Amino acid sequence: QEPEVEKHEEIKPFSTMSPISAAFIALIGIFLFYQIGGALLTIAIFGLNFEKANVNAIRLLTMGGQILLMLLPTLVLAKYVYRDNISIILRMRFPSFKEIGAFVLGLILLTPLLQNFLYIQNFLLQRLAAFSPFVKSIMNSLDQLDTIIEKTYGNLLTSHSVFESSFIIFVVAVVPALCEETFFRGFVQKSFEQRLKPIWSILITGIFFGLYHFNPYGLIALIALGVYFGYAAYASNSIFVPMTLHFFNNFIAVLAFLILGKEELINTTATKNDDVFPQLISLIIFSILFFSFITYVKNNYHKLLPKHSEEL
């Protein structure tokens, strides 16, 4: 059920570029700008030995890279393709607190579901690797990449003061929520929605969202998270809802690291624990709760809207 505040009308591009082409050009172009260009810029500034680099300088470069190499190109491309409809394509509608609260509740249900999935996934990978040398060799390579990612995040998130913790939260939770959601759930997904069914627009955008994060063990979980953010964006027709969810997800992960000293944002280490049954039961329970929640939201979204919107 679509929100009754704004219908998902077709937006005619002002340029000769089709919305699908615009979405893929953005995905490829910003990947080259942000991932490849950003990596080369980082190497040019700090060299190959990141461990000796000033951690605050790396944080500033990370933040600046997202703003200059992701957010800014997104806004420029949106202005070029859609001109005066930029606020519509980026879903600049302020949602109600009920809308935000409902989707945050969904995220609270989804998070343990994904953690259980990761546990079971990695348990099965360990078992498969024990019987297949080919799978074991692939996992060894993935473990090395995972260790690098884990170490990088560990350095970025290590704090020695309240001020530093606040800066870390801004860099890791606030900036990505603004930049990535404007790019993925704003420009890219909304462009896909002009020509594709919502489910395909959400799924394709979610897949690219997962791939952009270069997290091999957490790929499926990240795609699922991206799909949920995409559904929230479509259902509310507001970019501020997935921004809030993205911030909340990253904020809780950073807070867990700062308080508990966890080694990574998402627990992706393949487990060697033989007792997987409780995780399977928990996965089933949270899956039922989450999909019941999605069904309820879909059928009762009008109750989350402000009263004046329901009267329109």
PDB file of C-alpha atoms in Angstrom:
ATOM      1  CA  GLN A   1       0.000   0.000   0.000  1.00  0.00           C
ATOM      2  CA  GLU A   2       1.507   3.299  -1.049  1.00  0.00           C
ATOM      3  CA  PRO A   3       1.618   6.268   1.300  1.00  0.00           C
ATOM      4  CA  GLU A   4      -1.233   8.690   0.805  1.00  0.00           C
ATOM      5  CA  VAL A   5       0.924  11.792   1.181  1.00  0.00           C
ATOM      6  CA  GLU A   6       2.597  11.672  -2.209  1.00  0.00           C
ATOM      7  CA  LYS A   7       1.873   9.256  -5.000  1.00  0.00           C
ATOM      8  CA  HIS A   8       4.831   7.672  -6.773  1.00  0.00           C
ATOM      9  CA  GLU A   9       4.240   9.547 -10.004  1.00  0.00           C
ATOM     10  CA  GLU A  10       6.515   9.178 -12.998  1.00  0.00           C
ATOM     11  CA  ILE A  11       9.114  11.923 -13.229  1.00  0.00           C
ATOM     12  CA  LYS A  12      10.071  12.883 -16.748  1.00  0.00           C
ATOM     13  CA  PRO A  13      13.815  13.551 -17.070  1.00  0.00           C
ATOM     14  CA  PHE A  14      14.757  16.876 -18.646  1.00  0.00           C
ATOM     15  CA  SER A  15      17.830  15.387 -20.319  1.00  0.00           C
ATOM     16  CA  THR A  16      17.873  12.719 -23.033  1.00  0.00           C
ATOM     17  CA  MET A  17      19.234  10.227 -20.508  1.00  0.00           C
ATOM     18  CA  SER A  18      16.748   7.545 -19.413  1.00  0.00           C
ATOM     19  CA  PRO A  19      16.233   6.970 -15.646  1.00  0.00           C
ATOM     20  CA  ILE A  20      17.653   3.426 -15.893  1.00  0.00           C
ATOM     21  CA  SER A  21      20.769   4.692 -17.671  1.00  0.00           C
ATOM     22  CA  ALA A  22      21.110   7.467 -15.108  1.00  0.00           C
ATOM     23  CA  ALA A  23      20.955   4.940 -12.256  1.00  0.00           C
ATOM     24  CA  PHE A  24      23.625   2.675 -13.751  1.00  0.00           C
ATOM     25  CA  ILE A  25      25.842   5.610 -14.724  1.00  0.00           C
ATOM     26  CA  ALA A  26      25.623   6.782 -11.104  1.00  0.00           C
ATOM     27  CA  LEU A  27      26.408   3.292  -9.755  1.00  0.00           C
ATOM     28  CA  ILE A  28      29.413   2.798 -12.034  1.00  0.00           C
ATOM     29  CA  GLY A  29      30.645   6.387 -11.933  1.00  0.00           C
ATOM     30  CA  ILE A  30      30.450   6.839  -8.181  1.00  0.00           C
ATOM     31  CA  PHE A  31      32.001   3.399  -7.668  1.00  0.00           C
ATOM     32  CA  LEU A  32      34.988   4.592  -9.700  1.00  0.00           C
ATOM     33  CA  PHE A  33      35.018   7.985  -7.961  1.00  0.00           C
ATOM     34  CA  TYR A  34      34.520   6.783  -4.399  1.00  0.00           C
ATOM     35  CA  GLN A  35      35.977   3.277  -4.199  1.00  0.00           C
ATOM     36  CA  ILE A  36      38.761   3.340  -6.796  1.00  0.00           C
ATOM     37  CA  GLY A  37      39.527   7.068  -6.749  1.00  0.00           C
ATOM     38  CA  GLY A  38      39.227   7.215  -2.969  1.00  0.00           C
ATOM     39  CA  ALA A  39      41.574   4.238  -2.556  1.00  0.00           C
ATOM     40  CA  LEU A  40      44.174   5.791  -4.872  1.00  0.00           C
ATOM     41  CA  LEU A  41      43.876   9.116  -3.057  1.00  0.00           C
ATOM     42  CA  THR A  42      44.358   7.382   0.290  1.00  0.00           C
ATOM     43  CA  ILE A  43      47.474   5.580  -0.972  1.00  0.00           C
ATOM     44  CA  ALA A  44      48.811   8.812  -2.455  1.00  0.00           C
ATOM     45  CA  ILE A  45      48.419  10.607   0.891  1.00  0.00           C
ATOM     46  CA  PHE A  46      49.293   7.882   3.408  1.00  0.00           C
ATOM     47  CA  GLY A  47      51.174   5.286   1.376  1.00  0.00           C
ATOM     48  CA  LEU A  48      50.590   1.561   1.785  1.00  0.00           C
ATOM     49  CA  ASN A  49      51.304   1.442   5.516  1.00  0.00           C
ATOM     50  CA  PHE A  50      48.038   2.673   7.031  1.00  0.00           C
ATOM     51  CA  GLU A  51      49.016   1.604  10.553  1.00  0.00           C
ATOM     52  CA  LYS A  52      51.465   4.514  10.874  1.00  0.00           C
ATOM     53  CA  ALA A  53      49.044   7.093   9.462  1.00  0.00           C
ATOM     54  CA  ASN A  54      47.338   9.595  11.743  1.00  0.00           C
ATOM     55  CA  VAL A  55      43.956   8.072  12.581  1.00  0.00           C
ATOM     56  CA  ASN A  56      42.143  11.433  12.679  1.00  0.00           C
ATOM     57  CA  ALA A  57      43.513  12.271   9.229  1.00  0.00           C
ATOM     58  CA  ILE A  58      42.118   8.944   7.961  1.00  0.00           C
ATOM     59  CA  ARG A  59      38.757   9.727   9.580  1.00  0.00           C
ATOM     60  CA  LEU A  60      38.680  13.148   7.915  1.00  0.00           C
ATOM     61  CA  LEU A  61      39.598  11.603   4.561  1.00  0.00           C
ATOM     62  CA  THR A  62      36.876   8.974   4.991  1.00  0.00           C
ATOM     63  CA  MET A  63      34.292  11.668   5.743  1.00  0.00           C
ATOM     64  CA  GLY A  64      35.507  13.954   2.967  1.00  0.00           C
ATOM     65  CA  GLY A  65      35.513  11.094   0.479  1.00  0.00           C
ATOM     66  CA  GLN A  66      31.856  10.323   1.141  1.00  0.00           C
ATOM     67  CA  ILE A  67      30.819  13.963   0.833  1.00  0.00           C
ATOM     68  CA  LEU A  68      32.955  14.925  -2.187  1.00  0.00           C
ATOM     69  CA  LEU A  69      33.072  11.624  -4.094  1.00  0.00           C
ATOM     70  CA  MET A  70      29.581  10.280  -3.376  1.00  0.00           C
ATOM     71  CA  LEU A  71      27.141  12.952  -2.183  1.00  0.00           C
ATOM     72  CA  LEU A  72      28.301  15.807  -4.425  1.00  0.00           C
ATOM     73  CA  PRO A  73      28.318  13.771  -7.697  1.00  0.00           C
ATOM     74  CA  THR A  74      24.872  12.416  -6.775  1.00  0.00           C
ATOM     75  CA  LEU A  75      23.449  15.933  -6.380  1.00  0.00           C
ATOM     76  CA  VAL A  76      25.102  17.152  -9.591  1.00  0.00           C
ATOM     77  CA  LEU A  77      23.777  14.184 -11.588  1.00  0.00           C
ATOM     78  CA  ALA A  78      20.304  14.537 -10.061  1.00  0.00           C
ATOM     79  CA  LYS A  79      20.234  18.218 -11.040  1.00  0.00           C
ATOM     80  CA  TYR A  80      21.422  17.420 -14.573  1.00  0.00           C
ATOM     81  CA  VAL A  81      18.939  14.585 -15.187  1.00  0.00           C
ATOM     82  CA  TYR A  82      15.840  15.825 -13.334  1.00  0.00           C
ATOM     83  CA  ARG A  83      16.381  19.614 -13.045  1.00  0.00           C
ATOM     84  CA  ASP A  84      13.513  21.130 -11.016  1.00  0.00           C
ATOM     85  CA  ASN A  85      12.302  17.690  -9.824  1.00  0.00           C
ATOM     86  CA  ILE A  86      15.397  17.069  -7.726  1.00  0.00           C
ATOM     87  CA  SER A  87      13.446  17.255  -4.452  1.00  0.00           C
ATOM     88  CA  ILE A  88      11.016  14.620  -5.727  1.00  0.00           C
ATOM     89  CA  ILE A  89      13.710  12.265  -7.018  1.00  0.00           C
ATOM     90  CA  LEU A  90      15.524  12.515  -3.689  1.00  0.00           C
ATOM     91  CA  ARG A  91      12.286  11.995  -1.705  1.00  0.00           C
ATOM     92  CA  MET A  92      12.545  15.228   0.291  1.00  0.00           C
ATOM     93  CA  ARG A  93       9.398  14.672   2.350  1.00  0.00           C
ATOM     94  CA  PHE A  94       9.442  14.979   6.122  1.00  0.00           C
ATOM     95  CA  PRO A  95       7.871  11.853   7.651  1.00  0.00           C
ATOM     96  CA  SER A  96       5.850  11.633  10.844  1.00  0.00           C
ATOM     97  CA  PHE A  97       7.446  10.388  14.058  1.00  0.00           C
ATOM     98  CA  LYS A  98       5.156   7.356  13.858  1.00  0.00           C
ATOM     99  CA  GLU A  99       6.598   6.422  10.462  1.00  0.00           C
ATOM    100  CA  ILE A 100      10.160   6.690  11.742  1.00  0.00           C
ATOM    101  CA  GLY A 101       9.337   4.829  14.946  1.00  0.00           C
ATOM    102  CA  ALA A 102       7.640   1.983  13.094  1.00  0.00           C
ATOM    103  CA  PHE A 103      10.600   1.385  10.785  1.00  0.00           C
ATOM    104  CA  VAL A 104      13.080   1.626  13.674  1.00  0.00           C
ATOM    105  CA  LEU A 105      11.054  -1.120  15.372  1.00  0.00           C
ATOM    106  CA  GLY A 106      11.407  -3.187  12.199  1.00  0.00           C
ATOM    107  CA  LEU A 107      15.175  -2.648  12.255  1.00  0.00           C
ATOM    108  CA  ILE A 108      15.276  -3.807  15.879  1.00  0.00           C
ATOM    109  CA  LEU A 109      13.586  -7.052  14.769  1.00  0.00           C
ATOM    110  CA  LEU A 110      15.761  -7.406  11.673  1.00  0.00           C
ATOM    111  CA  THR A 111      19.130  -6.993  13.435  1.00  0.00           C
ATOM    112  CA  PRO A 112      19.072 -10.211  15.534  1.00  0.00           C
ATOM    113  CA  LEU A 113      17.581 -12.036  12.535  1.00  0.00           C
ATOM    114  CA  LEU A 114      20.615 -11.078  10.441  1.00  0.00           C
ATOM    115  CA  GLN A 115      23.033 -11.904  13.253  1.00  0.00           C
ATOM    116  CA  ASN A 116      21.483 -15.368  13.541  1.00  0.00           C
ATOM    117  CA  PHE A 117      21.704 -15.789   9.777  1.00  0.00           C
ATOM    118  CA  LEU A 118      25.399 -14.820   9.796  1.00  0.00           C
ATOM    119  CA  TYR A 119      26.106 -17.306  12.580  1.00  0.00           C
ATOM    120  CA  ILE A 120      24.403 -20.151  10.706  1.00  0.00           C
ATOM    121  CA  GLN A 121      25.915 -19.133   7.359  1.00  0.00           C
ATOM    122  CA  ASN A 122      29.436 -19.134   8.757  1.00  0.00           C
ATOM    123  CA  PHE A 123      28.841 -22.364  10.663  1.00  0.00           C
ATOM    124  CA  LEU A 124      27.864 -24.050   7.374  1.00  0.00           C
ATOM    125  CA  LEU A 125      30.868 -22.519   5.602  1.00  0.00           C
ATOM    126  CA  GLN A 126      33.170 -23.992   8.245  1.00  0.00           C
ATOM    127  CA  ARG A 127      31.598 -27.428   7.816  1.00  0.00           C
ATOM    128  CA  LEU A 128      31.811 -27.184   4.023  1.00  0.00           C
ATOM    129  CA  ALA A 129      35.452 -26.084   4.158  1.00  0.00           C
ATOM    130  CA  ALA A 130      36.291 -29.149   6.250  1.00  0.00           C
ATOM    131  CA  PHE A 131      35.267 -31.389   3.333  1.00  0.00           C
ATOM    132  CA  SER A 132      36.308 -29.248   0.368  1.00  0.00           C
ATOM    133  CA  PRO A 133      39.888 -27.987  -0.125  1.00  0.00           C
ATOM    134  CA  PHE A 134      38.579 -25.600  -2.813  1.00  0.00           C
ATOM    135  CA  VAL A 135      36.098 -23.979  -0.412  1.00  0.00           C
ATOM    136  CA  LYS A 136      38.787 -23.881   2.275  1.00  0.00           C
ATOM    137  CA  SER A 137      41.198 -22.025  -0.027  1.00  0.00           C
ATOM    138  CA  ILE A 138      38.501 -19.477  -0.905  1.00  0.00           C
ATOM    139  CA  MET A 139      37.676 -18.996   2.784  1.00  0.00           C
ATOM    140  CA  ASN A 140      41.366 -18.459   3.599  1.00  0.00           C
ATOM    141  CA  SER A 141      41.458 -15.639   1.051  1.00  0.00           C
ATOM    142  CA  LEU A 142      38.212 -14.175   2.403  1.00  0.00           C
ATOM    143  CA  ASP A 143      39.547 -14.431   5.958  1.00  0.00           C
ATOM    144  CA  GLN A 144      42.566 -12.338   4.977  1.00  0.00           C
ATOM    145  CA  LEU A 145      40.323  -9.668   3.428  1.00  0.00           C
ATOM    146  CA  ASP A 146      38.034  -9.804   6.459  1.00  0.00           C
ATOM    147  CA  THR A 147      41.011  -9.329   8.783  1.00  0.00           C
ATOM    148  CA  ILE A 148      42.117  -6.216   6.865  1.00  0.00           C
ATOM    149  CA  ILE A 149      38.596  -4.754   7.005  1.00  0.00           C
ATOM    150  CA  GLU A 150      38.305  -5.636  10.689  1.00  0.00           C
ATOM    151  CA  LYS A 151      41.658  -4.005  11.508  1.00  0.00           C
ATOM    152  CA  THR A 152      40.794  -0.858   9.523  1.00  0.00           C
ATOM    153  CA  TYR A 153      37.487  -0.415  11.368  1.00  0.00           C
ATOM    154  CA  GLY A 154      39.176  -1.214  14.664  1.00  0.00           C
ATOM    155  CA  ASN A 155      41.630   1.664  14.170  1.00  0.00           C
ATOM    156  CA  LEU A 156      38.904   4.069  13.046  1.00  0.00           C
ATOM    157  CA  LEU A 157      36.647   3.252  16.012  1.00  0.00           C
ATOM    158  CA  THR A 158      39.191   3.245  18.819  1.00  0.00           C
ATOM    159  CA  SER A 159      38.496   6.200  21.110  1.00  0.00           C
ATOM    160  CA  HIS A 160      40.300   7.790  24.051  1.00  0.00           C
ATOM    161  CA  SER A 161      37.850  10.560  24.970  1.00  0.00           C
ATOM    162  CA  VAL A 162      34.205  11.600  24.800  1.00  0.00           C
ATOM    163  CA  PHE A 163      35.030  14.184  22.126  1.00  0.00           C
ATOM    164  CA  GLU A 164      36.794  11.559  20.009  1.00  0.00           C
ATOM    165  CA  SER A 165      33.826   9.183  20.424  1.00  0.00           C
ATOM    166  CA  SER A 166      31.464  11.923  19.229  1.00  0.00           C
ATOM    167  CA  PHE A 167      33.683  12.548  16.210  1.00  0.00           C
ATOM    168  CA  ILE A 168      33.752   8.814  15.413  1.00  0.00           C
ATOM    169  CA  ILE A 169      29.944   8.649  15.576  1.00  0.00           C
ATOM    170  CA  PHE A 170      29.715  11.618  13.217  1.00  0.00           C
ATOM    171  CA  VAL A 171      32.153  10.047  10.733  1.00  0.00           C
ATOM    172  CA  VAL A 172      30.822   6.476  10.871  1.00  0.00           C
ATOM    173  CA  ALA A 173      27.097   7.004  11.528  1.00  0.00           C
ATOM    174  CA  VAL A 174      25.969  10.518  10.523  1.00  0.00           C
ATOM    175  CA  VAL A 175      27.929  11.097   7.298  1.00  0.00           C
ATOM    176  CA  PRO A 176      27.293   7.630   5.734  1.00  0.00           C
ATOM    177  CA  ALA A 177      23.586   7.898   6.559  1.00  0.00           C
ATOM    178  CA  LEU A 178      23.336  11.211   4.708  1.00  0.00           C
ATOM    179  CA  CYS A 179      25.593  10.394   1.755  1.00  0.00           C
ATOM    180  CA  GLU A 180      24.799   6.728   1.087  1.00  0.00           C
ATOM    181  CA  GLU A 181      21.034   7.096   1.461  1.00  0.00           C
ATOM    182  CA  THR A 182      20.906  10.152  -0.808  1.00  0.00           C
ATOM    183  CA  PHE A 183      22.813   8.113  -3.385  1.00  0.00           C
ATOM    184  CA  PHE A 184      21.232   4.654  -3.055  1.00  0.00           C
ATOM    185  CA  ARG A 185      17.656   5.132  -1.825  1.00  0.00           C
ATOM    186  CA  GLY A 186      17.362   8.628  -3.251  1.00  0.00           C
ATOM    187  CA  PHE A 187      18.790   8.955  -6.749  1.00  0.00           C
ATOM    188  CA  VAL A 188      19.475   5.322  -7.737  1.00  0.00           C
ATOM    189  CA  GLN A 189      16.373   3.563  -6.420  1.00  0.00           C
ATOM    190  CA  LYS A 190      13.998   6.378  -7.368  1.00  0.00           C
ATOM    191  CA  SER A 191      15.439   6.369 -10.886  1.00  0.00           C
ATOM    192  CA  PHE A 192      14.880   2.615 -11.155  1.00  0.00           C
ATOM    193  CA  GLU A 193      11.308   3.118  -9.898  1.00  0.00           C
ATOM    194  CA  GLN A 194      10.556   5.266 -12.960  1.00  0.00           C
ATOM    195  CA  ARG A 195      10.799   2.193 -15.220  1.00  0.00           C
ATOM    196  CA  LEU A 196      10.818  -0.911 -13.024  1.00  0.00           C
ATOM    197  CA  LYS A 197       8.424  -2.400 -10.479  1.00  0.00           C
ATOM    198  CA  PRO A 198       9.165  -1.302  -6.889  1.00  0.00           C
ATOM    199  CA  ILE A 199      10.313  -4.780  -5.793  1.00  0.00           C
ATOM    200  CA  TRP A 200      12.952  -4.902  -8.552  1.00  0.00           C
ATOM    201  CA  SER A 201      14.061  -1.336  -7.899  1.00  0.00           C
ATOM    202  CA  ILE A 202      14.487  -2.083  -4.203  1.00  0.00           C
ATOM    203  CA  LEU A 203      16.250  -5.416  -4.801  1.00  0.00           C
ATOM    204  CA  ILE A 204      18.708  -4.156  -7.439  1.00  0.00           C
ATOM    205  CA  THR A 205      19.617  -1.148  -5.305  1.00  0.00           C
ATOM    206  CA  GLY A 206      20.006  -3.379  -2.237  1.00  0.00           C
ATOM    207  CA  ILE A 207      22.374  -5.718  -4.113  1.00  0.00           C
ATOM    208  CA  PHE A 208      24.608  -2.841  -5.183  1.00  0.00           C
ATOM    209  CA  PHE A 209      24.462  -1.445  -1.644  1.00  0.00           C
ATOM    210  CA  GLY A 210      25.820  -4.753  -0.336  1.00  0.00           C
ATOM    211  CA  LEU A 211      28.514  -5.023  -3.016  1.00  0.00           C
ATOM    212  CA  TYR A 212      29.732  -1.464  -2.356  1.00  0.00           C
ATOM    213  CA  HIS A 213      30.715  -2.398   1.211  1.00  0.00           C
ATOM    214  CA  PHE A 214      33.271  -5.096   0.274  1.00  0.00           C
ATOM    215  CA  ASN A 215      32.292  -7.348   3.182  1.00  0.00           C
ATOM    216  CA  PRO A 216      32.464 -10.955   1.867  1.00  0.00           C
ATOM    217  CA  TYR A 217      30.962 -12.761   4.854  1.00  0.00           C
ATOM    218  CA  GLY A 218      28.394 -10.048   5.522  1.00  0.00           C
ATOM    219  CA  LEU A 219      27.302  -9.600   1.882  1.00  0.00           C
ATOM    220  CA  ILE A 220      23.887 -11.280   2.135  1.00  0.00           C
ATOM    221  CA  ALA A 221      23.127  -9.548   5.442  1.00  0.00           C
ATOM    222  CA  LEU A 222      24.114  -6.175   3.967  1.00  0.00           C
ATOM    223  CA  ILE A 223      21.909  -6.782   0.923  1.00  0.00           C
ATOM    224  CA  ALA A 224      19.000  -7.658   3.230  1.00  0.00           C
ATOM    225  CA  LEU A 225      19.645  -4.471   5.209  1.00  0.00           C
ATOM    226  CA  GLY A 226      19.743  -2.468   1.962  1.00  0.00           C
ATOM    227  CA  VAL A 227      16.470  -4.033   0.811  1.00  0.00           C
ATOM    228  CA  TYR A 228      14.826  -3.070   4.110  1.00  0.00           C
ATOM    229  CA  PHE A 229      16.109   0.494   3.800  1.00  0.00           C
ATOM    230  CA  GLY A 230      14.776   0.500   0.241  1.00  0.00           C
ATOM    231  CA  TYR A 231      11.343  -0.702   1.325  1.00  0.00           C
ATOM    232  CA  ALA A 232      11.245   1.969   4.029  1.00  0.00           C
ATOM    233  CA  ALA A 233      12.167   4.629   1.467  1.00  0.00           C
ATOM    234  CA  TYR A 234       9.493   3.474  -0.970  1.00  0.00           C
ATOM    235  CA  ALA A 235       6.730   2.994   1.610  1.00  0.00           C
ATOM    236  CA  SER A 236       7.307   6.381   3.227  1.00  0.00           C
ATOM    237  CA  ASN A 237       8.437   8.179   0.055  1.00  0.00           C
ATOM    238  CA  SER A 238      10.861   9.993   2.364  1.00  0.00           C
ATOM    239  CA  ILE A 239      14.663   9.815   2.294  1.00  0.00           C
ATOM    240  CA  PHE A 240      14.735  10.787   5.965  1.00  0.00           C
ATOM    241  CA  VAL A 241      13.350   7.403   7.036  1.00  0.00           C
ATOM    242  CA  PRO A 242      16.199   5.269   5.581  1.00  0.00           C
ATOM    243  CA  MET A 243      18.662   7.945   6.716  1.00  0.00           C
ATOM    244  CA  THR A 244      17.415   7.510  10.277  1.00  0.00           C
ATOM    245  CA  LEU A 245      17.581   3.715   9.991  1.00  0.00           C
ATOM    246  CA  HIS A 246      21.104   3.838   8.532  1.00  0.00           C
ATOM    247  CA  PHE A 247      22.252   6.178  11.295  1.00  0.00           C
ATOM    248  CA  PHE A 248      20.601   4.058  13.996  1.00  0.00           C
ATOM    249  CA  ASN A 249      22.160   0.840  12.651  1.00  0.00           C
ATOM    250  CA  ASN A 250      25.673   2.318  12.495  1.00  0.00           C
ATOM    251  CA  PHE A 251      25.292   4.186  15.788  1.00  0.00           C
ATOM    252  CA  ILE A 252      24.361   1.023  17.692  1.00  0.00           C
ATOM    253  CA  ALA A 253      27.268  -0.849  16.093  1.00  0.00           C
ATOM    254  CA  VAL A 254      29.741   1.923  17.019  1.00  0.00           C
ATOM    255  CA  LEU A 255      28.291   2.141  20.535  1.00  0.00           C
ATOM    256  CA  ALA A 256      28.703  -1.624  20.942  1.00  0.00           C
ATOM    257  CA  PHE A 257      32.329  -1.326  19.850  1.00  0.00           C
ATOM    258  CA  LEU A 258      33.054   1.594  22.189  1.00  0.00           C
ATOM    259  CA  ILE A 259      31.381  -0.052  25.192  1.00  0.00           C
ATOM    260  CA  LEU A 260      32.100  -3.740  24.642  1.00  0.00           C
ATOM    261  CA  GLY A 261      35.280  -3.462  22.572  1.00  0.00           C
ATOM    262  CA  LYS A 262      34.023  -5.599  19.706  1.00  0.00           C
ATOM    263  CA  GLU A 263      36.464  -6.140  16.861  1.00  0.00           C
ATOM    264  CA  GLU A 264      34.086  -5.384  13.984  1.00  0.00           C
ATOM    265  CA  LEU A 265      30.845  -3.653  13.013  1.00  0.00           C
ATOM    266  CA  ILE A 266      29.137  -6.876  11.906  1.00  0.00           C
ATOM    267  CA  ASN A 267      30.042 -10.181  13.495  1.00  0.00           C
ATOM    268  CA  THR A 268      31.231 -12.028  10.409  1.00  0.00           C
ATOM    269  CA  THR A 269      33.872 -14.347  11.860  1.00  0.00           C
ATOM    270  CA  ALA A 270      33.060 -17.923  10.908  1.00  0.00           C
ATOM    271  CA  THR A 271      32.113 -19.739  14.084  1.00  0.00           C
ATOM    272  CA  LYS A 272      33.530 -23.071  15.189  1.00  0.00           C
ATOM    273  CA  ASN A 273      30.829 -23.663  17.763  1.00  0.00           C
ATOM    274  CA  ASP A 274      28.931 -26.893  17.180  1.00  0.00           C
ATOM    275  CA  ASP A 275      25.754 -25.724  18.918  1.00  0.00           C
ATOM    276  CA  VAL A 276      23.855 -24.031  16.084  1.00  0.00           C
ATOM    277  CA  PHE A 277      20.336 -25.162  17.047  1.00  0.00           C
ATOM    278  CA  PRO A 278      19.515 -22.174  19.349  1.00  0.00           C
ATOM    279  CA  GLN A 279      20.544 -19.797  16.564  1.00  0.00           C
ATOM    280  CA  LEU A 280      18.261 -21.612  14.135  1.00  0.00           C
ATOM    281  CA  ILE A 281      15.296 -21.357  16.520  1.00  0.00           C
ATOM    282  CA  SER A 282      16.029 -17.675  17.100  1.00  0.00           C
ATOM    283  CA  LEU A 283      16.261 -17.121  13.322  1.00  0.00           C
ATOM    284  CA  ILE A 284      12.814 -18.673  12.806  1.00  0.00           C
ATOM    285  CA  ILE A 285      11.243 -16.656  15.635  1.00  0.00           C
ATOM    286  CA  PHE A 286      12.649 -13.308  14.489  1.00  0.00           C
ATOM    287  CA  SER A 287      11.797 -14.092  10.858  1.00  0.00           C
ATOM    288  CA  ILE A 288       8.153 -14.633  11.829  1.00  0.00           C
ATOM    289  CA  LEU A 289       8.127 -11.441  13.902  1.00  0.00           C
ATOM    290  CA  PHE A 290       9.807  -9.372  11.175  1.00  0.00           C
ATOM    291  CA  PHE A 291       7.609 -10.508   8.293  1.00  0.00           C
ATOM    292  CA  SER A 292       4.513 -10.095  10.482  1.00  0.00           C
ATOM    293  CA  PHE A 293       5.673  -6.547  11.087  1.00  0.00           C
ATOM    294  CA  ILE A 294       6.160  -5.918   7.342  1.00  0.00           C
ATOM    295  CA  THR A 295       2.677  -7.266   6.617  1.00  0.00           C
ATOM    296  CA  TYR A 296       1.163  -5.045   9.302  1.00  0.00           C
ATOM    297  CA  VAL A 297       2.960  -1.930   8.025  1.00  0.00           C
ATOM    298  CA  LYS A 298       1.927  -2.651   4.434  1.00  0.00           C
ATOM    299  CA  ASN A 299      -1.740  -3.029   5.381  1.00  0.00           C
ATOM    300  CA  ASN A 300      -1.908  -0.199   7.924  1.00  0.00           C
ATOM    301  CA  TYR A 301       0.501   2.442   6.682  1.00  0.00           C
ATOM    302  CA  HIS A 302      -2.217   5.082   6.575  1.00  0.00           C
ATOM    303  CA  LYS A 303      -2.383   4.930  10.387  1.00  0.00           C
ATOM    304  CA  LEU A 304       1.224   6.134  10.591  1.00  0.00           C
ATOM    305  CA  LEU A 305       0.606   9.273   8.542  1.00  0.00           C
ATOM    306  CA  PRO A 306      -0.239  12.679  10.065  1.00  0.00           C
ATOM    307  CA  LYS A 307      -3.985  13.313  10.334  1.00  0.00           C
ATOM    308  CA  HIS A 308      -3.935  16.094   7.739  1.00  0.00           C
ATOM    309  CA  SER A 309      -2.333  13.676   5.254  1.00  0.00           C
ATOM    310  CA  GLU A 310      -5.068  11.087   5.725  1.00  0.00           C
ATOM    311  CA  GLU A 311      -7.632  13.752   4.840  1.00  0.00           C
ATOM    312  CA  LEU A 312      -5.996  14.573   1.487  1.00  0.00           C
TER     313      LEU A 312
END
